[in-house]
Amino acid sequence: MAEHNLGSMILLSATNYAIWKPRMEDILFCKDLHDPLENKGDKPVVMKDEEWRKMNRKMIGLIRQCIGHEVFHHVAQGTSAYELWIKLEEMYQAKTSQNKALLMRRLFDDEMQALLLLSSLLESWETLVVSLSNSAPNGKLTTSMVMDALFNEEARRREMGSTWVQCPLMRLRYLGCCLANLMGGAGSETVRMDKPSSELKGEIVESSLSG
């Protein structure tokens, strides 16, 4: 049987189980260490106890080599290859929605968040949108850049007595809440809509949009 190069194997993390699992299965088959999975942890009658013990231990060692540091402690004390495999399956395969949220958080980069904030504004803020877009370094916006500009513009309009401030701000608050829920996932703190704008700025940027 040809040896499989572990150097090309990804390490299991909290977000890549769907990809890791079939690749790990391929490696186990290539190395003839798949019996504990196929037999659900039960030793075949024709196999000697010592052979089964060694195969079980080799499978555990191989799986652990393909696990990231943040996951390793969950299986560090396992002595059954099949039970170890099932434990990983229960931890990550059953949390498909959570894994998708974590993956989305990585893919949903800072520039996209900044563009979403700008697109939520009313037409009365179009001048600011154009100005920010034209002045962005290398044409790339950041959430901190957008938030600073928005709150500076809010302060300027309030000083001038403008009545067009609150509506865009409320839209921004609503978007901040949505992004906080989307990016943080279940269990994270969301942005409160009843806070004054002076507190809102730091909360949206630091708690929900920093990624």
Short mmCIF file of N, CA and C in Angstrom, two decimals, residues 60-209:
data_model
loop_
_atom_site.label_atom_id
_atom_site.label_comp_id
_atom_site.label_asym_id
_atom_site.label_seq_id
_atom_site.Cartn_x
_atom_site.Cartn_y
_atom_site.Cartn_z
N ILE A 60 -5.20 6.09 16.64
CA ILE A 60 -5.28 7.23 17.55
C ILE A 60 -4.14 8.20 17.28
N GLY A 61 -2.93 7.66 17.17
CA GLY A 61 -1.77 8.52 16.92
C GLY A 61 -1.86 9.26 15.61
N LEU A 62 -2.36 8.59 14.58
CA LEU A 62 -2.47 9.23 13.27
C LEU A 62 -3.51 10.35 13.28
N ILE A 63 -4.63 10.10 13.90
CA ILE A 63 -5.67 11.13 13.99
C ILE A 63 -5.17 12.34 14.76
N ARG A 64 -4.49 12.10 15.86
CA ARG A 64 -3.99 13.21 16.68
C ARG A 64 -2.97 14.06 15.93
N GLN A 65 -2.22 13.44 15.03
CA GLN A 65 -1.26 14.21 14.23
C GLN A 65 -1.97 15.18 13.27
N CYS A 66 -3.24 14.93 13.01
CA CYS A 66 -4.00 15.75 12.06
C CYS A 66 -5.02 16.63 12.77
N ILE A 67 -4.77 16.94 14.03
CA ILE A 67 -5.68 17.76 14.83
C ILE A 67 -4.94 19.01 15.31
N GLY A 68 -5.60 20.16 15.22
CA GLY A 68 -5.00 21.41 15.66
C GLY A 68 -4.90 21.49 17.18
N HIS A 69 -4.07 22.42 17.65
CA HIS A 69 -3.84 22.55 19.10
C HIS A 69 -5.11 22.87 19.86
N GLU A 70 -6.01 23.67 19.26
CA GLU A 70 -7.21 24.08 19.97
C GLU A 70 -8.20 22.93 20.13
N VAL A 71 -8.01 21.85 19.37
CA VAL A 71 -8.90 20.69 19.44
C VAL A 71 -8.25 19.54 20.21
N PHE A 72 -6.94 19.49 20.21
CA PHE A 72 -6.20 18.33 20.74
C PHE A 72 -6.58 17.96 22.17
N HIS A 73 -6.78 18.96 23.02
CA HIS A 73 -7.04 18.64 24.43
C HIS A 73 -8.34 17.86 24.63
N HIS A 74 -9.25 17.93 23.65
CA HIS A 74 -10.51 17.18 23.75
C HIS A 74 -10.29 15.68 23.60
N VAL A 75 -9.22 15.28 22.95
CA VAL A 75 -8.99 13.85 22.68
C VAL A 75 -7.64 13.38 23.20
N ALA A 76 -7.01 14.18 24.03
CA ALA A 76 -5.66 13.87 24.50
C ALA A 76 -5.60 12.59 25.34
N GLN A 77 -6.69 12.27 26.03
CA GLN A 77 -6.68 11.12 26.93
C GLN A 77 -7.40 9.90 26.36
N GLY A 78 -7.83 9.96 25.11
CA GLY A 78 -8.58 8.85 24.53
C GLY A 78 -7.75 7.60 24.34
N THR A 79 -8.36 6.44 24.58
CA THR A 79 -7.67 5.16 24.41
C THR A 79 -8.36 4.26 23.38
N SER A 80 -9.52 4.67 22.91
CA SER A 80 -10.24 3.92 21.88
C SER A 80 -10.33 4.76 20.62
N ALA A 81 -9.80 4.24 19.53
CA ALA A 81 -9.80 5.00 18.27
C ALA A 81 -11.22 5.30 17.80
N TYR A 82 -12.09 4.32 17.92
CA TYR A 82 -13.47 4.52 17.47
C TYR A 82 -14.19 5.55 18.33
N GLU A 83 -14.03 5.48 19.64
CA GLU A 83 -14.66 6.44 20.53
C GLU A 83 -14.12 7.85 20.28
N LEU A 84 -12.83 7.94 20.01
CA LEU A 84 -12.23 9.23 19.68
C LEU A 84 -12.87 9.81 18.42
N TRP A 85 -13.03 8.98 17.42
CA TRP A 85 -13.63 9.40 16.15
C TRP A 85 -15.07 9.89 16.35
N ILE A 86 -15.84 9.13 17.12
CA ILE A 86 -17.23 9.50 17.39
C ILE A 86 -17.31 10.79 18.20
N LYS A 87 -16.39 10.98 19.12
CA LYS A 87 -16.38 12.19 19.93
C LYS A 87 -16.18 13.42 19.05
N LEU A 88 -15.24 13.34 18.11
CA LEU A 88 -15.01 14.45 17.18
C LEU A 88 -16.25 14.69 16.32
N GLU A 89 -16.88 13.62 15.91
CA GLU A 89 -18.08 13.73 15.08
C GLU A 89 -19.20 14.43 15.85
N GLU A 90 -19.38 14.06 17.11
CA GLU A 90 -20.42 14.68 17.93
C GLU A 90 -20.11 16.15 18.22
N MET A 91 -18.84 16.46 18.36
CA MET A 91 -18.44 17.83 18.68
C MET A 91 -18.64 18.77 17.50
N TYR A 92 -18.32 18.32 16.30
CA TYR A 92 -18.27 19.23 15.16
C TYR A 92 -19.33 18.99 14.09
N GLN A 93 -19.65 17.74 13.80
CA GLN A 93 -20.64 17.49 12.76
C GLN A 93 -22.03 17.91 13.21
N ALA A 94 -22.33 17.80 14.49
CA ALA A 94 -23.64 18.16 15.01
C ALA A 94 -23.83 19.67 15.13
N LYS A 95 -22.74 20.42 14.95
CA LYS A 95 -22.81 21.88 15.10
C LYS A 95 -22.62 22.55 13.75
N THR A 96 -23.33 22.05 12.76
CA THR A 96 -23.16 22.57 11.40
C THR A 96 -23.43 24.06 11.33
N SER A 97 -24.51 24.52 11.95
CA SER A 97 -24.87 25.94 11.89
C SER A 97 -23.81 26.81 12.54
N GLN A 98 -23.31 26.36 13.69
CA GLN A 98 -22.28 27.13 14.38
C GLN A 98 -21.00 27.17 13.56
N ASN A 99 -20.64 26.05 12.95
CA ASN A 99 -19.43 26.02 12.13
C ASN A 99 -19.56 26.95 10.93
N LYS A 100 -20.75 26.99 10.34
CA LYS A 100 -20.97 27.88 9.22
C LYS A 100 -20.83 29.34 9.65
N ALA A 101 -21.33 29.65 10.86
CA ALA A 101 -21.22 31.02 11.36
C ALA A 101 -19.76 31.40 11.57
N LEU A 102 -18.97 30.47 12.11
CA LEU A 102 -17.55 30.74 12.32
C LEU A 102 -16.82 30.93 10.99
N LEU A 103 -17.18 30.09 10.02
CA LEU A 103 -16.56 30.22 8.70
C LEU A 103 -16.95 31.53 8.05
N MET A 104 -18.21 31.92 8.18
CA MET A 104 -18.67 33.18 7.60
C MET A 104 -17.94 34.36 8.23
N ARG A 105 -17.69 34.26 9.54
CA ARG A 105 -16.99 35.34 10.22
C ARG A 105 -15.60 35.55 9.63
N ARG A 106 -14.93 34.46 9.26
CA ARG A 106 -13.60 34.57 8.67
C ARG A 106 -13.67 35.15 7.26
N LEU A 107 -14.70 34.72 6.51
CA LEU A 107 -14.81 35.16 5.12
C LEU A 107 -15.37 36.57 5.01
N PHE A 108 -16.16 36.97 5.99
CA PHE A 108 -16.84 38.26 5.97
C PHE A 108 -15.85 39.32 6.46
N ASP A 109 -14.97 39.76 5.59
CA ASP A 109 -13.85 40.57 6.03
C ASP A 109 -14.24 42.01 6.35
N ASP A 110 -13.27 42.75 6.86
CA ASP A 110 -13.50 44.10 7.34
C ASP A 110 -13.99 45.03 6.25
N GLU A 111 -13.45 44.89 5.05
CA GLU A 111 -13.87 45.77 3.95
C GLU A 111 -15.34 45.55 3.60
N MET A 112 -15.79 44.32 3.60
CA MET A 112 -17.19 44.03 3.31
C MET A 112 -18.10 44.64 4.36
N GLN A 113 -17.68 44.57 5.62
CA GLN A 113 -18.46 45.18 6.70
C GLN A 113 -18.57 46.69 6.50
N ALA A 114 -17.45 47.31 6.10
CA ALA A 114 -17.45 48.75 5.86
C ALA A 114 -18.39 49.12 4.72
N LEU A 115 -18.39 48.34 3.66
CA LEU A 115 -19.27 48.61 2.52
C LEU A 115 -20.73 48.44 2.89
N LEU A 116 -21.03 47.47 3.75
CA LEU A 116 -22.40 47.28 4.20
C LEU A 116 -22.88 48.47 5.02
N LEU A 117 -22.00 49.00 5.85
CA LEU A 117 -22.36 50.18 6.63
C LEU A 117 -22.69 51.35 5.72
N LEU A 118 -21.87 51.57 4.72
CA LEU A 118 -22.10 52.69 3.80
C LEU A 118 -23.39 52.49 3.00
N SER A 119 -23.64 51.27 2.59
CA SER A 119 -24.83 51.02 1.78
C SER A 119 -26.12 51.16 2.58
N SER A 120 -26.02 51.20 3.91
CA SER A 120 -27.22 51.33 4.73
C SER A 120 -27.66 52.79 4.90
N LEU A 121 -26.83 53.73 4.46
CA LEU A 121 -27.14 55.14 4.67
C LEU A 121 -28.14 55.68 3.65
N LEU A 122 -28.83 56.74 4.05
CA LEU A 122 -29.78 57.41 3.16
C LEU A 122 -29.04 58.22 2.10
N GLU A 123 -29.78 58.66 1.09
CA GLU A 123 -29.18 59.42 -0.01
C GLU A 123 -28.58 60.74 0.46
N SER A 124 -29.09 61.27 1.55
CA SER A 124 -28.58 62.54 2.06
C SER A 124 -27.13 62.44 2.52
N TRP A 125 -26.63 61.22 2.65
CA TRP A 125 -25.25 61.01 3.06
C TRP A 125 -24.37 60.61 1.87
N GLU A 126 -24.89 60.78 0.67
CA GLU A 126 -24.17 60.34 -0.53
C GLU A 126 -22.83 61.04 -0.69
N THR A 127 -22.78 62.33 -0.34
CA THR A 127 -21.52 63.08 -0.46
C THR A 127 -20.43 62.46 0.40
N LEU A 128 -20.80 62.07 1.62
CA LEU A 128 -19.83 61.44 2.51
C LEU A 128 -19.38 60.08 1.96
N VAL A 129 -20.32 59.33 1.41
CA VAL A 129 -20.00 58.02 0.84
C VAL A 129 -18.99 58.16 -0.29
N VAL A 130 -19.24 59.12 -1.19
CA VAL A 130 -18.34 59.34 -2.32
C VAL A 130 -16.97 59.78 -1.83
N SER A 131 -16.96 60.69 -0.85
CA SER A 131 -15.70 61.20 -0.32
C SER A 131 -14.87 60.09 0.32
N LEU A 132 -15.52 59.25 1.09
CA LEU A 132 -14.81 58.14 1.72
C LEU A 132 -14.26 57.16 0.68
N SER A 133 -15.08 56.85 -0.30
CA SER A 133 -14.66 55.91 -1.34
C SER A 133 -13.45 56.41 -2.11
N ASN A 134 -13.42 57.72 -2.38
CA ASN A 134 -12.32 58.30 -3.15
C ASN A 134 -11.04 58.46 -2.33
N SER A 135 -11.19 58.57 -1.01
CA SER A 135 -10.02 58.83 -0.16
C SER A 135 -9.46 57.57 0.50
N ALA A 136 -10.09 56.43 0.28
CA ALA A 136 -9.64 55.19 0.92
C ALA A 136 -8.25 54.80 0.40
N PRO A 137 -7.31 54.50 1.30
CA PRO A 137 -5.96 54.07 0.88
C PRO A 137 -6.02 52.82 0.02
N ASN A 138 -5.44 52.90 -1.16
CA ASN A 138 -5.45 51.78 -2.11
C ASN A 138 -6.86 51.33 -2.46
N GLY A 139 -7.81 52.25 -2.28
CA GLY A 139 -9.18 51.94 -2.63
C GLY A 139 -9.88 50.98 -1.70
N LYS A 140 -9.31 50.71 -0.53
CA LYS A 140 -9.88 49.75 0.40
C LYS A 140 -10.35 50.43 1.68
N LEU A 141 -11.64 50.30 1.97
CA LEU A 141 -12.23 50.89 3.16
C LEU A 141 -12.09 49.95 4.36
N THR A 142 -12.12 50.53 5.55
CA THR A 142 -12.14 49.75 6.78
C THR A 142 -13.32 50.21 7.63
N THR A 143 -13.77 49.36 8.53
CA THR A 143 -14.90 49.74 9.38
C THR A 143 -14.56 50.92 10.29
N SER A 144 -13.34 50.95 10.81
CA SER A 144 -12.97 52.06 11.68
C SER A 144 -12.97 53.38 10.92
N MET A 145 -12.51 53.35 9.66
CA MET A 145 -12.51 54.55 8.83
C MET A 145 -13.94 55.05 8.59
N VAL A 146 -14.83 54.13 8.27
CA VAL A 146 -16.22 54.50 8.01
C VAL A 146 -16.90 55.01 9.26
N MET A 147 -16.71 54.32 10.39
CA MET A 147 -17.37 54.73 11.63
C MET A 147 -16.88 56.09 12.10
N ASP A 148 -15.57 56.34 12.00
CA ASP A 148 -15.04 57.64 12.38
C ASP A 148 -15.68 58.75 11.55
N ALA A 149 -15.75 58.53 10.24
CA ALA A 149 -16.32 59.54 9.35
C ALA A 149 -17.80 59.76 9.64
N LEU A 150 -18.54 58.70 9.90
CA LEU A 150 -19.97 58.82 10.16
C LEU A 150 -20.25 59.60 11.44
N PHE A 151 -19.53 59.29 12.48
CA PHE A 151 -19.79 59.97 13.74
C PHE A 151 -19.27 61.40 13.75
N ASN A 152 -18.21 61.67 13.00
CA ASN A 152 -17.76 63.05 12.84
C ASN A 152 -18.79 63.86 12.07
N GLU A 153 -19.35 63.25 11.04
CA GLU A 153 -20.38 63.92 10.25
C GLU A 153 -21.65 64.12 11.08
N GLU A 154 -21.97 63.16 11.91
CA GLU A 154 -23.13 63.30 12.79
C GLU A 154 -22.95 64.50 13.71
N ALA A 155 -21.75 64.59 14.31
CA ALA A 155 -21.49 65.70 15.22
C ALA A 155 -21.58 67.04 14.49
N ARG A 156 -21.04 67.08 13.26
CA ARG A 156 -21.09 68.32 12.49
C ARG A 156 -22.53 68.71 12.18
N ARG A 157 -23.35 67.76 11.81
CA ARG A 157 -24.74 68.06 11.46
C ARG A 157 -25.54 68.48 12.68
N ARG A 158 -25.23 67.89 13.82
CA ARG A 158 -25.93 68.29 15.04
C ARG A 158 -25.60 69.73 15.39
N GLU A 159 -24.34 70.10 15.23
CA GLU A 159 -23.93 71.48 15.52
C GLU A 159 -24.64 72.47 14.61
N MET A 160 -24.92 72.02 13.37
CA MET A 160 -25.59 72.88 12.40
C MET A 160 -27.11 72.82 12.55
N GLY A 161 -27.58 72.00 13.49
CA GLY A 161 -29.02 71.91 13.71
C GLY A 161 -29.74 71.10 12.67
N SER A 162 -29.04 70.19 12.00
CA SER A 162 -29.67 69.39 10.95
C SER A 162 -30.66 68.40 11.55
N THR A 163 -31.75 68.15 10.84
CA THR A 163 -32.76 67.19 11.28
C THR A 163 -32.59 65.84 10.59
N TRP A 164 -31.50 65.69 9.80
CA TRP A 164 -31.30 64.47 9.02
C TRP A 164 -30.33 63.50 9.70
N VAL A 165 -30.11 63.69 11.01
CA VAL A 165 -29.11 62.87 11.67
C VAL A 165 -29.66 61.55 12.19
N GLN A 166 -30.81 61.61 12.88
CA GLN A 166 -31.25 60.44 13.61
C GLN A 166 -31.62 59.26 12.73
N CYS A 167 -32.26 59.50 11.61
CA CYS A 167 -32.69 58.38 10.78
C CYS A 167 -31.52 57.52 10.29
N PRO A 168 -30.48 58.11 9.71
CA PRO A 168 -29.32 57.29 9.33
C PRO A 168 -28.67 56.62 10.53
N LEU A 169 -28.65 57.33 11.66
CA LEU A 169 -28.03 56.75 12.84
C LEU A 169 -28.80 55.53 13.32
N MET A 170 -30.14 55.61 13.29
CA MET A 170 -30.93 54.45 13.70
C MET A 170 -30.73 53.29 12.75
N ARG A 171 -30.60 53.60 11.45
CA ARG A 171 -30.33 52.54 10.47
C ARG A 171 -28.97 51.91 10.76
N LEU A 172 -28.03 52.74 11.15
CA LEU A 172 -26.69 52.25 11.47
C LEU A 172 -26.73 51.37 12.71
N ARG A 173 -27.53 51.79 13.70
CA ARG A 173 -27.67 50.98 14.91
C ARG A 173 -28.28 49.62 14.59
N TYR A 174 -29.30 49.65 13.75
CA TYR A 174 -29.95 48.39 13.39
C TYR A 174 -28.97 47.46 12.67
N LEU A 175 -28.21 48.03 11.74
CA LEU A 175 -27.23 47.22 11.01
C LEU A 175 -26.16 46.69 11.95
N GLY A 176 -25.77 47.52 12.92
CA GLY A 176 -24.79 47.07 13.91
C GLY A 176 -25.29 45.88 14.69
N CYS A 177 -26.58 45.90 15.06
CA CYS A 177 -27.16 44.77 15.78
C CYS A 177 -27.15 43.51 14.92
N CYS A 178 -27.52 43.67 13.65
CA CYS A 178 -27.54 42.52 12.74
C CYS A 178 -26.15 41.93 12.57
N LEU A 179 -25.16 42.81 12.39
CA LEU A 179 -23.79 42.34 12.20
C LEU A 179 -23.26 41.68 13.46
N ALA A 180 -23.64 42.24 14.62
CA ALA A 180 -23.17 41.65 15.87
C ALA A 180 -23.69 40.23 16.02
N ASN A 181 -24.97 40.04 15.69
CA ASN A 181 -25.54 38.69 15.78
C ASN A 181 -24.91 37.77 14.75
N LEU A 182 -24.73 38.27 13.53
CA LEU A 182 -24.17 37.45 12.45
C LEU A 182 -22.73 37.06 12.74
N MET A 183 -21.92 38.03 13.14
CA MET A 183 -20.50 37.78 13.29
C MET A 183 -20.16 37.09 14.60
N GLY A 184 -20.96 37.36 15.65
CA GLY A 184 -20.64 36.76 16.93
C GLY A 184 -21.22 35.38 17.12
N GLY A 185 -22.32 35.10 16.45
CA GLY A 185 -22.96 33.79 16.61
C GLY A 185 -23.70 33.71 17.92
N ALA A 186 -24.19 32.54 18.23
CA ALA A 186 -24.97 32.32 19.43
C ALA A 186 -24.11 32.55 20.66
N GLY A 187 -24.72 33.23 21.66
CA GLY A 187 -24.01 33.42 22.91
C GLY A 187 -23.21 34.69 22.98
N SER A 188 -23.07 35.42 21.89
CA SER A 188 -22.29 36.65 21.92
C SER A 188 -23.18 37.81 22.32
N GLU A 189 -22.56 38.86 22.79
CA GLU A 189 -23.31 40.05 23.16
C GLU A 189 -23.65 40.84 21.92
N THR A 190 -24.89 41.32 21.86
CA THR A 190 -25.33 42.11 20.73
C THR A 190 -25.29 43.57 21.08
N VAL A 191 -25.35 44.42 20.05
CA VAL A 191 -25.31 45.86 20.26
C VAL A 191 -26.68 46.34 20.70
N ARG A 192 -26.76 47.09 21.77
CA ARG A 192 -28.03 47.61 22.24
C ARG A 192 -28.41 48.85 21.46
N MET A 193 -29.69 48.93 21.06
CA MET A 193 -30.13 50.04 20.23
C MET A 193 -30.53 51.25 21.07
N ASP A 194 -30.63 51.09 22.40
CA ASP A 194 -31.10 52.20 23.22
C ASP A 194 -29.95 53.02 23.79
N LYS A 195 -28.72 52.76 23.37
CA LYS A 195 -27.58 53.50 23.90
C LYS A 195 -27.37 54.80 23.14
N PRO A 196 -26.82 55.82 23.81
CA PRO A 196 -26.51 57.07 23.10
C PRO A 196 -25.41 56.84 22.08
N SER A 197 -25.36 57.71 21.08
CA SER A 197 -24.40 57.52 19.99
C SER A 197 -22.96 57.57 20.47
N SER A 198 -22.68 58.32 21.53
CA SER A 198 -21.31 58.41 22.02
C SER A 198 -20.80 57.05 22.50
N GLU A 199 -21.72 56.21 23.04
CA GLU A 199 -21.34 54.87 23.47
C GLU A 199 -21.44 53.88 22.34
N LEU A 200 -22.36 54.13 21.42
CA LEU A 200 -22.61 53.21 20.32
C LEU A 200 -21.40 53.02 19.43
N LYS A 201 -20.67 54.09 19.17
CA LYS A 201 -19.55 54.02 18.25
C LYS A 201 -18.55 52.95 18.64
N GLY A 202 -18.06 53.04 19.87
CA GLY A 202 -17.07 52.07 20.30
C GLY A 202 -17.61 50.67 20.37
N GLU A 203 -18.91 50.54 20.74
CA GLU A 203 -19.48 49.20 20.88
C GLU A 203 -19.60 48.50 19.55
N ILE A 204 -20.05 49.22 18.52
CA ILE A 204 -20.21 48.59 17.21
C ILE A 204 -18.86 48.20 16.64
N VAL A 205 -17.91 49.13 16.71
CA VAL A 205 -16.61 48.87 16.10
C VAL A 205 -15.87 47.77 16.83
N GLU A 206 -15.80 47.87 18.17
CA GLU A 206 -14.95 46.96 18.93
C GLU A 206 -15.61 45.61 19.19
N SER A 207 -16.94 45.61 19.43
CA SER A 207 -17.59 44.38 19.82
C SER A 207 -18.14 43.57 18.67
N SER A 208 -18.61 44.25 17.62
CA SER A 208 -19.28 43.49 16.57
C SER A 208 -18.61 43.51 15.22
N LEU A 209 -17.78 44.50 14.94
CA LEU A 209 -17.24 44.61 13.59
C LEU A 209 -15.75 44.36 13.50
#
